[in-house]
Short mmCIF file of N, CA and C and ligand atoms in Angstrom, two decimals:
data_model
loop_
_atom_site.label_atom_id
_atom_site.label_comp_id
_atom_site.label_asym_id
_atom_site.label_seq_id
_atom_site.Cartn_x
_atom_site.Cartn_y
_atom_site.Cartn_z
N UNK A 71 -34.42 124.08 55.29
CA UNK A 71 -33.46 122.95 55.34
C UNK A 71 -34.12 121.77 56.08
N UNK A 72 -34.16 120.74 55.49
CA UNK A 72 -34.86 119.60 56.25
C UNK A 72 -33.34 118.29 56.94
N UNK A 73 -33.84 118.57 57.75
CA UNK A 73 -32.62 117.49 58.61
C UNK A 73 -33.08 115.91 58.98
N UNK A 74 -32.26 115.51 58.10
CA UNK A 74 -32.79 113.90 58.28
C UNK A 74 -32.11 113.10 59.05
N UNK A 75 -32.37 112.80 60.69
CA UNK A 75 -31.25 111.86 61.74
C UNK A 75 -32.28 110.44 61.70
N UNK A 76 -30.95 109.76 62.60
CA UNK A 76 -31.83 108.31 63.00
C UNK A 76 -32.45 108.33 64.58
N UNK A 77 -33.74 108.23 64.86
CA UNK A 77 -33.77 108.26 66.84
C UNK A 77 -33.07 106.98 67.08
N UNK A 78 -33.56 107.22 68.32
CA UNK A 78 -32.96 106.06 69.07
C UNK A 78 -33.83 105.23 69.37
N UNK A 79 -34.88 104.82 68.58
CA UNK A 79 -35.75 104.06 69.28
C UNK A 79 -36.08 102.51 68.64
N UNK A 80 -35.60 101.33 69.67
CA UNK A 80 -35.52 100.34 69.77
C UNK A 80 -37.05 99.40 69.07
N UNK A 81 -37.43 99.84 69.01
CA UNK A 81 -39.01 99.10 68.78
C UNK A 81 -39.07 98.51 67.10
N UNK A 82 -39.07 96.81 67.10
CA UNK A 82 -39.59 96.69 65.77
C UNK A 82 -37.92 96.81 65.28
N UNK A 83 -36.55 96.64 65.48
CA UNK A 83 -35.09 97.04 64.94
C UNK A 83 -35.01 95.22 65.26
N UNK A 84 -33.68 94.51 64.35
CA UNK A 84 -33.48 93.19 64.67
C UNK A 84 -31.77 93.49 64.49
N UNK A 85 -31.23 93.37 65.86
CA UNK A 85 -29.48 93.53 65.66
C UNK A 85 -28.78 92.60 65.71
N UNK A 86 -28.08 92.67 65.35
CA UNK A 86 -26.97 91.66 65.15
C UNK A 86 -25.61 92.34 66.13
N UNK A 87 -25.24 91.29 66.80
CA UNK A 87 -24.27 91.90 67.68
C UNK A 87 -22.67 90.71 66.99
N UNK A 88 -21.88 91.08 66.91
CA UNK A 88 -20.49 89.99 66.70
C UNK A 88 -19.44 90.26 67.41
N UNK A 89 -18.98 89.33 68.08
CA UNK A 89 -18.32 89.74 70.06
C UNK A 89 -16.83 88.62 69.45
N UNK A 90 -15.95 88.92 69.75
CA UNK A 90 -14.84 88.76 69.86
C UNK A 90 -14.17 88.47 71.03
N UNK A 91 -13.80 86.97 70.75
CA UNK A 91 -13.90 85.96 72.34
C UNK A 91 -11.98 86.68 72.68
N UNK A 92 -11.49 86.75 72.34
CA UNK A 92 -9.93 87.34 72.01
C UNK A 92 -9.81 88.47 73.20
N UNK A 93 -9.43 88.46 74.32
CA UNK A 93 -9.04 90.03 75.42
C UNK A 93 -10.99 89.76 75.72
N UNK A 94 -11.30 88.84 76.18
CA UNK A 94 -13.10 88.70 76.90
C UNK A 94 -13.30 89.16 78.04
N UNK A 95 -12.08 89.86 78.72
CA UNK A 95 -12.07 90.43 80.01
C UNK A 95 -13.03 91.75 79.61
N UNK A 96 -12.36 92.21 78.11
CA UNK A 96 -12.60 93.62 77.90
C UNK A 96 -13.96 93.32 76.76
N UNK A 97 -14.27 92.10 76.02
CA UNK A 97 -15.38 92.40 75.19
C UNK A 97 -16.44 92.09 75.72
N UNK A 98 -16.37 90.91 76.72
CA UNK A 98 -17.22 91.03 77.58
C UNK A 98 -17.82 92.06 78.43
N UNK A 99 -17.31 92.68 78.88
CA UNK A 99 -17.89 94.29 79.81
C UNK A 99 -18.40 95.13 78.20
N UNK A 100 -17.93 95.03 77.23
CA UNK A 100 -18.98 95.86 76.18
C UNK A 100 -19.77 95.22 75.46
N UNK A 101 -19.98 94.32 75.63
CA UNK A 101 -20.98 93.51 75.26
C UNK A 101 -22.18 93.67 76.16
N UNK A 102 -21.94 93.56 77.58
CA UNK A 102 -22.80 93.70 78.76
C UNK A 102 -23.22 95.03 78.48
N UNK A 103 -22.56 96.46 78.07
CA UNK A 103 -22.81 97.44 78.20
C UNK A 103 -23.79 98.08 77.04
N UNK A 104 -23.47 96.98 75.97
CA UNK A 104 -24.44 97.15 74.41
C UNK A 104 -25.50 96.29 74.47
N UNK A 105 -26.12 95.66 75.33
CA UNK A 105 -27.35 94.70 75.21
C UNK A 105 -27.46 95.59 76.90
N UNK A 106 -27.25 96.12 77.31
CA UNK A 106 -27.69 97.06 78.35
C UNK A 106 -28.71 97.94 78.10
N UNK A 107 -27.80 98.87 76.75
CA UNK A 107 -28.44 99.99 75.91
C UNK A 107 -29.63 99.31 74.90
N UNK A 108 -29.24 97.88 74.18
CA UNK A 108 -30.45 97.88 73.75
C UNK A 108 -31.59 97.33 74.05
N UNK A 109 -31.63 97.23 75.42
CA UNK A 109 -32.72 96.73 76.20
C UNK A 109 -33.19 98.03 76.65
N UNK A 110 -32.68 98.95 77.08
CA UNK A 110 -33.61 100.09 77.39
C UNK A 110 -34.28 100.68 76.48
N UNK A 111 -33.73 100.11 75.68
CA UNK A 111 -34.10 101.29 74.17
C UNK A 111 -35.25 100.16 73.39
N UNK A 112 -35.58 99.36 73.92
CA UNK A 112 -36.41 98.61 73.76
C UNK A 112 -36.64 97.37 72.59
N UNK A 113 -35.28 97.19 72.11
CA UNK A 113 -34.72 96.53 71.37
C UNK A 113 -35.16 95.08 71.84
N UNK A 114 -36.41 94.45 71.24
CA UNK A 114 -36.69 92.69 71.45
C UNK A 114 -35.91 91.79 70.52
N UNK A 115 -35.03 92.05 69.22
CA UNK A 115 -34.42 90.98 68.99
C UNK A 115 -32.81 91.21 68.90
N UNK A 116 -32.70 90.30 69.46
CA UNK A 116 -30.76 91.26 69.28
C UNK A 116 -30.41 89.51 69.68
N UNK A 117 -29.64 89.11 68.40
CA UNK A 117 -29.01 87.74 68.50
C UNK A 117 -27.23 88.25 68.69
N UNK A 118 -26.79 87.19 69.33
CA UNK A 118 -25.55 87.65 69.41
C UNK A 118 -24.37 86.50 69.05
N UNK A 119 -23.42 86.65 68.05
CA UNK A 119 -22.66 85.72 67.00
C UNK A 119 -21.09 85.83 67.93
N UNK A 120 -20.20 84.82 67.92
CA UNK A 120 -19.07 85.20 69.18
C UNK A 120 -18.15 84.45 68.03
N UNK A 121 -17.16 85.39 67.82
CA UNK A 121 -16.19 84.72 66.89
C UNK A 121 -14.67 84.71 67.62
N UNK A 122 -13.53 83.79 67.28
CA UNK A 122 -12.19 83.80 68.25
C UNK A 122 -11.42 84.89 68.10
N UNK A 123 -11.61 86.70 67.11
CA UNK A 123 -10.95 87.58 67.34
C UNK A 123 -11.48 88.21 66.24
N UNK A 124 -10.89 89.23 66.84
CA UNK A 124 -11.89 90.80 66.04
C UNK A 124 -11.73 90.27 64.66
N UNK A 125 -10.20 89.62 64.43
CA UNK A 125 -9.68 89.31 62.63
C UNK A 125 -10.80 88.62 61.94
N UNK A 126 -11.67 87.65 62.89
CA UNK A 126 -12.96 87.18 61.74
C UNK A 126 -14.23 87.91 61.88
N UNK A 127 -14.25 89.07 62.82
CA UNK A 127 -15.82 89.65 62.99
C UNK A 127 -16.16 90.32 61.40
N UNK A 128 -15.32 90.86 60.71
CA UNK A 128 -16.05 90.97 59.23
C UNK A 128 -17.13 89.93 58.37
N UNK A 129 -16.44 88.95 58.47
CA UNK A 129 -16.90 87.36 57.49
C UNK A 129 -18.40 87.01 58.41
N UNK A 130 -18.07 87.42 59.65
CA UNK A 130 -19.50 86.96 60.83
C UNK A 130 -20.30 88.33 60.34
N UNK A 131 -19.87 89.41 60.60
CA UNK A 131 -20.84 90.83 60.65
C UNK A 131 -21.63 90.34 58.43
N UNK A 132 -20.64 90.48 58.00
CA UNK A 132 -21.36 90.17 56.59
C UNK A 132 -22.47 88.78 56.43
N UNK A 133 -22.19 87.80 57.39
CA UNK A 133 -23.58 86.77 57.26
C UNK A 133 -24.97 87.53 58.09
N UNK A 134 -24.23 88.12 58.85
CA UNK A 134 -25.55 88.71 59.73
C UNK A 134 -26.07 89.53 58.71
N UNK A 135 -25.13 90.43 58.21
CA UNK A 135 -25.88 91.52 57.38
C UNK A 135 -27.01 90.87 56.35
N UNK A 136 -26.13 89.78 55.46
CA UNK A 136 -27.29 89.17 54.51
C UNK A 136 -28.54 88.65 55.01
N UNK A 137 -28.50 88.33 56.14
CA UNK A 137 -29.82 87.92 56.84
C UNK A 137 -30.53 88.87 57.15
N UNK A 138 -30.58 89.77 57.11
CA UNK A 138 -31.30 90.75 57.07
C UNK A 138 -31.78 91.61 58.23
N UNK A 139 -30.82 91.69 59.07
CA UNK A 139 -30.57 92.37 60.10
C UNK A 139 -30.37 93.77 60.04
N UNK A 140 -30.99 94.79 60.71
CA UNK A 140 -31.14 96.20 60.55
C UNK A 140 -29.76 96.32 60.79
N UNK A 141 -29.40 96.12 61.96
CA UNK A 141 -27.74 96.60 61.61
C UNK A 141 -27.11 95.64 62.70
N UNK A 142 -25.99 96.01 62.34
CA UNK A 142 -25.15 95.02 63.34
C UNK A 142 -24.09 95.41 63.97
N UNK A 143 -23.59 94.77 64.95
CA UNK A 143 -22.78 95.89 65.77
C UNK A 143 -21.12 95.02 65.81
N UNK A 144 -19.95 95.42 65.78
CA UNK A 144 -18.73 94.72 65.64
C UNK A 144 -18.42 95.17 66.77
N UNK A 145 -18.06 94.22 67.89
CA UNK A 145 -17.11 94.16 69.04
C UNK A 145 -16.11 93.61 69.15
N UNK A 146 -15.01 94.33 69.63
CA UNK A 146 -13.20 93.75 69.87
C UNK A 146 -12.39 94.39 70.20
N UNK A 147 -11.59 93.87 70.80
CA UNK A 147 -10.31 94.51 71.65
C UNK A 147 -8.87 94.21 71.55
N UNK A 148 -8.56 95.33 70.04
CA UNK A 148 -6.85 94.94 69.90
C UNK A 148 -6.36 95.79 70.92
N UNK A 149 -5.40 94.98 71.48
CA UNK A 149 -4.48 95.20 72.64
C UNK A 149 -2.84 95.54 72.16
N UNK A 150 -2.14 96.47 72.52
CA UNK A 150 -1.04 97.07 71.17
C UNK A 150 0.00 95.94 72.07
N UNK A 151 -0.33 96.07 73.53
CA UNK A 151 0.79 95.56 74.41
C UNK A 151 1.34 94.09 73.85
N UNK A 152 -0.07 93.06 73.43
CA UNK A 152 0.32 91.82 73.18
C UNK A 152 0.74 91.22 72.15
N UNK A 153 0.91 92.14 70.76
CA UNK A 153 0.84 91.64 69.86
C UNK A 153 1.34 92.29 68.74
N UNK A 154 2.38 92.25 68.06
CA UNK A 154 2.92 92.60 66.99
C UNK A 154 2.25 93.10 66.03
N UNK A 155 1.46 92.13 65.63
CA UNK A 155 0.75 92.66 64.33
C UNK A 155 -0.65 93.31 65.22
N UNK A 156 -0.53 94.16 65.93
CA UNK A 156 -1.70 95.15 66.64
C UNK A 156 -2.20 95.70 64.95
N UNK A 157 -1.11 96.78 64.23
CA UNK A 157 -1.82 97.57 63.14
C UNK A 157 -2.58 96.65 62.16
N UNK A 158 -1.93 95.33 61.97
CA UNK A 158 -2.59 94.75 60.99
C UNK A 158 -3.81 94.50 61.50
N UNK A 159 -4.05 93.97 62.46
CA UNK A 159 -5.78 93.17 62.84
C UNK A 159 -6.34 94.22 62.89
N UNK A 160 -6.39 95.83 63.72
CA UNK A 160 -6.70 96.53 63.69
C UNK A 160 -7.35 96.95 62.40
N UNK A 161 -6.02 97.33 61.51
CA UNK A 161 -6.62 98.12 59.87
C UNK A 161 -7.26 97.11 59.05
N UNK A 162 -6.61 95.48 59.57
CA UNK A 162 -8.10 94.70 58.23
C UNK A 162 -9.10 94.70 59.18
N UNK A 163 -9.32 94.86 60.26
CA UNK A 163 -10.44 94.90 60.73
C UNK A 163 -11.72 96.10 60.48
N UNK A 164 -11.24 96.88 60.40
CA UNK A 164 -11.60 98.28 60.59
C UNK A 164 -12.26 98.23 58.59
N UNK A 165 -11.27 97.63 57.69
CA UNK A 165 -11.43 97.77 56.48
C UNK A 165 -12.50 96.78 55.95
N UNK A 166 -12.59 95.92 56.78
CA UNK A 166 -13.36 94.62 56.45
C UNK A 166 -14.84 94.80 56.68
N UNK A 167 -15.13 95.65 57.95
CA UNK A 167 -16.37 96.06 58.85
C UNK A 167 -16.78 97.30 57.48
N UNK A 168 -16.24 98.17 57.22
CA UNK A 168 -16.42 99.12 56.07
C UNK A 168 -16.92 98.72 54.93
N UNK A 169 -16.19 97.50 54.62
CA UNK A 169 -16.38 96.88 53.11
C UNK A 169 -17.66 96.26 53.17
N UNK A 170 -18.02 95.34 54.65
CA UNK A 170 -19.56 94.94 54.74
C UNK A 170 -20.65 95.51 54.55
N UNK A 171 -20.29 96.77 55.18
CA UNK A 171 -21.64 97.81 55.32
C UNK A 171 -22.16 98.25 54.07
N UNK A 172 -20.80 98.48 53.14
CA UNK A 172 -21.28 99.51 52.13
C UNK A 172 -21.47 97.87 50.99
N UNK A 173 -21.19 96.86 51.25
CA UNK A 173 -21.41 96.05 50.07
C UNK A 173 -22.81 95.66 50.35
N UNK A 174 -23.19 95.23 52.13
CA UNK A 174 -24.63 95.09 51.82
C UNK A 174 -25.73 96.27 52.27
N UNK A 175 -25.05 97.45 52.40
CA UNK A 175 -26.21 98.12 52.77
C UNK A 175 -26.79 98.22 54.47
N UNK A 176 -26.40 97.20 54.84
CA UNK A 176 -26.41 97.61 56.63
C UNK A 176 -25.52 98.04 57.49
N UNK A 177 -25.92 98.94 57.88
CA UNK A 177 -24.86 99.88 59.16
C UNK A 177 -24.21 98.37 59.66
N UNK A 178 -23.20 98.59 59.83
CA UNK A 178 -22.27 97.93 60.33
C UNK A 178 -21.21 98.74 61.15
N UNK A 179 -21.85 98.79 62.42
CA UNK A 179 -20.68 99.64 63.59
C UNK A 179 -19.42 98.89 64.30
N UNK A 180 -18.40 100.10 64.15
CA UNK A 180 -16.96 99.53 64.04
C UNK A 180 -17.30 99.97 65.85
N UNK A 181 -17.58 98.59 66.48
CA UNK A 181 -17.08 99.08 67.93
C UNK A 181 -15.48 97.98 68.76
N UNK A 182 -14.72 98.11 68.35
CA UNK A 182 -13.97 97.29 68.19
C UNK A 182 -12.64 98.39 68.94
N UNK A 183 -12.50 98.06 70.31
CA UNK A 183 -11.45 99.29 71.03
C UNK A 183 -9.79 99.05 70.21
N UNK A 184 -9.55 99.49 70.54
CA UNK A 184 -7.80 99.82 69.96
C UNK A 184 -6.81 100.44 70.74
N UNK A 185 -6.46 99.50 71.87
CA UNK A 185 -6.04 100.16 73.41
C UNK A 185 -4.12 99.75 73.44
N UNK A 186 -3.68 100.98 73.95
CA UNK A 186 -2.21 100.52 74.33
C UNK A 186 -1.65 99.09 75.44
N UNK A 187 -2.28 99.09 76.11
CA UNK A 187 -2.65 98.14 77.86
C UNK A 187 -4.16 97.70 78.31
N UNK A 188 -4.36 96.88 78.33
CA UNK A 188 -5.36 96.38 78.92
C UNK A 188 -6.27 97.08 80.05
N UNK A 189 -5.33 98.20 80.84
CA UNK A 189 -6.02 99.34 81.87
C UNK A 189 -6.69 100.02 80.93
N UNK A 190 -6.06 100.53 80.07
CA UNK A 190 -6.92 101.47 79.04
C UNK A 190 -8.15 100.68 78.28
N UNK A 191 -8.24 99.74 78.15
CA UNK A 191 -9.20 99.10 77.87
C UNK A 191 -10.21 98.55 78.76
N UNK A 192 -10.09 98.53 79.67
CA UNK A 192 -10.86 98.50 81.04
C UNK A 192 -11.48 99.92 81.08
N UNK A 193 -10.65 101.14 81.15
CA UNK A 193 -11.25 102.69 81.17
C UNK A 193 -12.17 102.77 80.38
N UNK A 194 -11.93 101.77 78.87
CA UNK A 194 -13.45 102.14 77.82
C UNK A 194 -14.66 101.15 78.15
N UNK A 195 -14.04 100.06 78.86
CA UNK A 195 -15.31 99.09 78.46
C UNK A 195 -15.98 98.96 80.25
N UNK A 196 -16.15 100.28 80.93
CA UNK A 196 -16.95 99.73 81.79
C UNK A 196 -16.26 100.62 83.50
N UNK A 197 -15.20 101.00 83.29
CA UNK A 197 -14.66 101.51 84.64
C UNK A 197 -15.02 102.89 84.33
N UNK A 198 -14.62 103.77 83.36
CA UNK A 198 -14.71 105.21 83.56
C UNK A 198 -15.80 105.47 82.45
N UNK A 199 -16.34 104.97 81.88
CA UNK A 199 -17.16 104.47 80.61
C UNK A 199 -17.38 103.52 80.07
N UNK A 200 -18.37 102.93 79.38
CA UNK A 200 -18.82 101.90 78.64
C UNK A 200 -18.73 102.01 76.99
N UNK A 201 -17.97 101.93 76.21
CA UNK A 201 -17.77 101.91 74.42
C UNK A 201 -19.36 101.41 74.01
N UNK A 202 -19.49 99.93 74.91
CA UNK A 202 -19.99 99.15 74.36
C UNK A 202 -21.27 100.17 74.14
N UNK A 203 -22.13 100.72 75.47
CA UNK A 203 -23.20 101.16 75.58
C UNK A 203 -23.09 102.62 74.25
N UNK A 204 -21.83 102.98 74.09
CA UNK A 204 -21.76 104.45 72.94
C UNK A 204 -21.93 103.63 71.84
N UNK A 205 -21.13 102.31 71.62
CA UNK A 205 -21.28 101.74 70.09
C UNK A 205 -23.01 101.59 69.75
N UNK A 206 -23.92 100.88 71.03
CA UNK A 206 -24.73 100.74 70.83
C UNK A 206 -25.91 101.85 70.48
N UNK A 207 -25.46 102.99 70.74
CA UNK A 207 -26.37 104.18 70.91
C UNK A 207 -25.95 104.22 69.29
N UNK A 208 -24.78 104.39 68.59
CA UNK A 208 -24.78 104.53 66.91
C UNK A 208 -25.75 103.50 66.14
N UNK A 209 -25.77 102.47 66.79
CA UNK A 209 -26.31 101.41 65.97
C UNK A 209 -27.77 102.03 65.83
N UNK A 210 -28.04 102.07 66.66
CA UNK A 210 -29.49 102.70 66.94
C UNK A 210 -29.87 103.53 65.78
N UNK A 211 -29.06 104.66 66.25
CA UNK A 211 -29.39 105.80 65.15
C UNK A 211 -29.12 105.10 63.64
N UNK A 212 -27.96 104.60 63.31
CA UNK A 212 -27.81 104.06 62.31
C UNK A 212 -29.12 103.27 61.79
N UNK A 213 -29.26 102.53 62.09
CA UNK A 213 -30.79 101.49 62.00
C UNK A 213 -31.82 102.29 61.71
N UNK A 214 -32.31 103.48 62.43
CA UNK A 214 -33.67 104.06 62.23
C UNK A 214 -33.03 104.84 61.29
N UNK A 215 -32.11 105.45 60.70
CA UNK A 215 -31.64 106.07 59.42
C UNK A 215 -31.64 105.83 58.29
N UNK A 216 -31.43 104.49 58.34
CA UNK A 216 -31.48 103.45 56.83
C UNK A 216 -32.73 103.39 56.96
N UNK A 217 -33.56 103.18 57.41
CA UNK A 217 -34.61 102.77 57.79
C UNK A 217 -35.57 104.28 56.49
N UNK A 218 -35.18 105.25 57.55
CA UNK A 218 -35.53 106.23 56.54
C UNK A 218 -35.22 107.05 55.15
N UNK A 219 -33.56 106.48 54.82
CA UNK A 219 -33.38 107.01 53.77
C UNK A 219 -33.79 105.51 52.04
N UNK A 220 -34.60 105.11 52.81
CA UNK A 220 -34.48 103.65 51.80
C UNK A 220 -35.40 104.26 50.64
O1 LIG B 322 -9.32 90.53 68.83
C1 LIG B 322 -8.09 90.43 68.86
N1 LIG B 322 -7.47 89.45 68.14
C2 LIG B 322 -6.13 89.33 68.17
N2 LIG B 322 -5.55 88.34 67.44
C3 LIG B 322 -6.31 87.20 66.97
C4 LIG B 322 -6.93 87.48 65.60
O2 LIG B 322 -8.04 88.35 65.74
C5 LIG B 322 -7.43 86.16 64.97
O3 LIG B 322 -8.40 85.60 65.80
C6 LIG B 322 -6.30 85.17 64.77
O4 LIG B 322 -5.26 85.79 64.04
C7 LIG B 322 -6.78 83.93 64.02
O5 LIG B 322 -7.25 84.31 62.76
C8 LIG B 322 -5.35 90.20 68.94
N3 LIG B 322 -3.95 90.10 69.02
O6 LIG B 322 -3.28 89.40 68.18
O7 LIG B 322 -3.33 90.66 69.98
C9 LIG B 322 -6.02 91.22 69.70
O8 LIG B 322 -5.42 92.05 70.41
N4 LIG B 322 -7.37 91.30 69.62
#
């Protein structure tokens, strides 16, 4: 049986990061925590695109993708507390990031939290854990995967 994964290794990868200015208390700390990870991992190009809420990071993650970016990473923080339509931004978000990946072919990681309260979103992005730094560890693998199944 031959097992085909992605490493984790940063060298020679060009990411695309798309940060969601919308709850920046909370995308900010995973943003810090995903250019954390891909600096150790030795990641030299990682541009980073800042759009006003997770609802446009699809339309941003799909220009990055066509440019030809190994992969790209989606950051955002729907908050259920503030906002009515929580399920909607959430599910077109979630559907939009999906539809990019598989239309152009680049990993496109859904790191985009989905928190009841703003505490709970603090718990992922940096107090009891970092999302950002886990989203970034997928991208990784994702990237050196495509990389090898091309
Ligand atoms: O990223 C978010 N955008 C949110 N809304 C803004 C949305 O993403 C768009 O920017 C806006 O609808 C303009 O298109 C949120 N809420 O509504 O609560 C949210 O919790 N998180």
């Amino acid at each position: 049986v031959k097992t085909i994964e992605g490493a984790f290794i940063g060298k020679g990868l060009r990411i695309g990061i798309v940060v969601a200015r919308f709850n920046d208390l909370l995308t900010e700390e995973l943003l810090k925590g995903a250019l954390d990870c891909f600096e150790r991992h030795g990641v030299e190009r990682v541009d980073v695109v800042k759009v006003p809420g997770s609802f446009e990071i699809p339309l941003a993650a799909k220009k990055l993708a066509e440019r030809g970016y190994d992969a790209v990473l989606a950051l955002g923080a729907v908050v259920r507390g503030e906002t009515k339509h929580f399920d909607l931004v959430a599910n077109e978000v979630a559907k939009g990031v999906v539809k990019v990946s598989l239309d152009t072919g680049v990993p496109v990681i859904f790191g985009v939290i989905t928190v009841e309260d703003e505490l709970q979103g603090f718990n992922r992005a940096g107090v009891k854990s970092n999302k950002g730094f886990e989203y970034a560890m997928a991208t990784l693998e994702m990237a050196n995967l495509i990389k090898k199944l091309r």
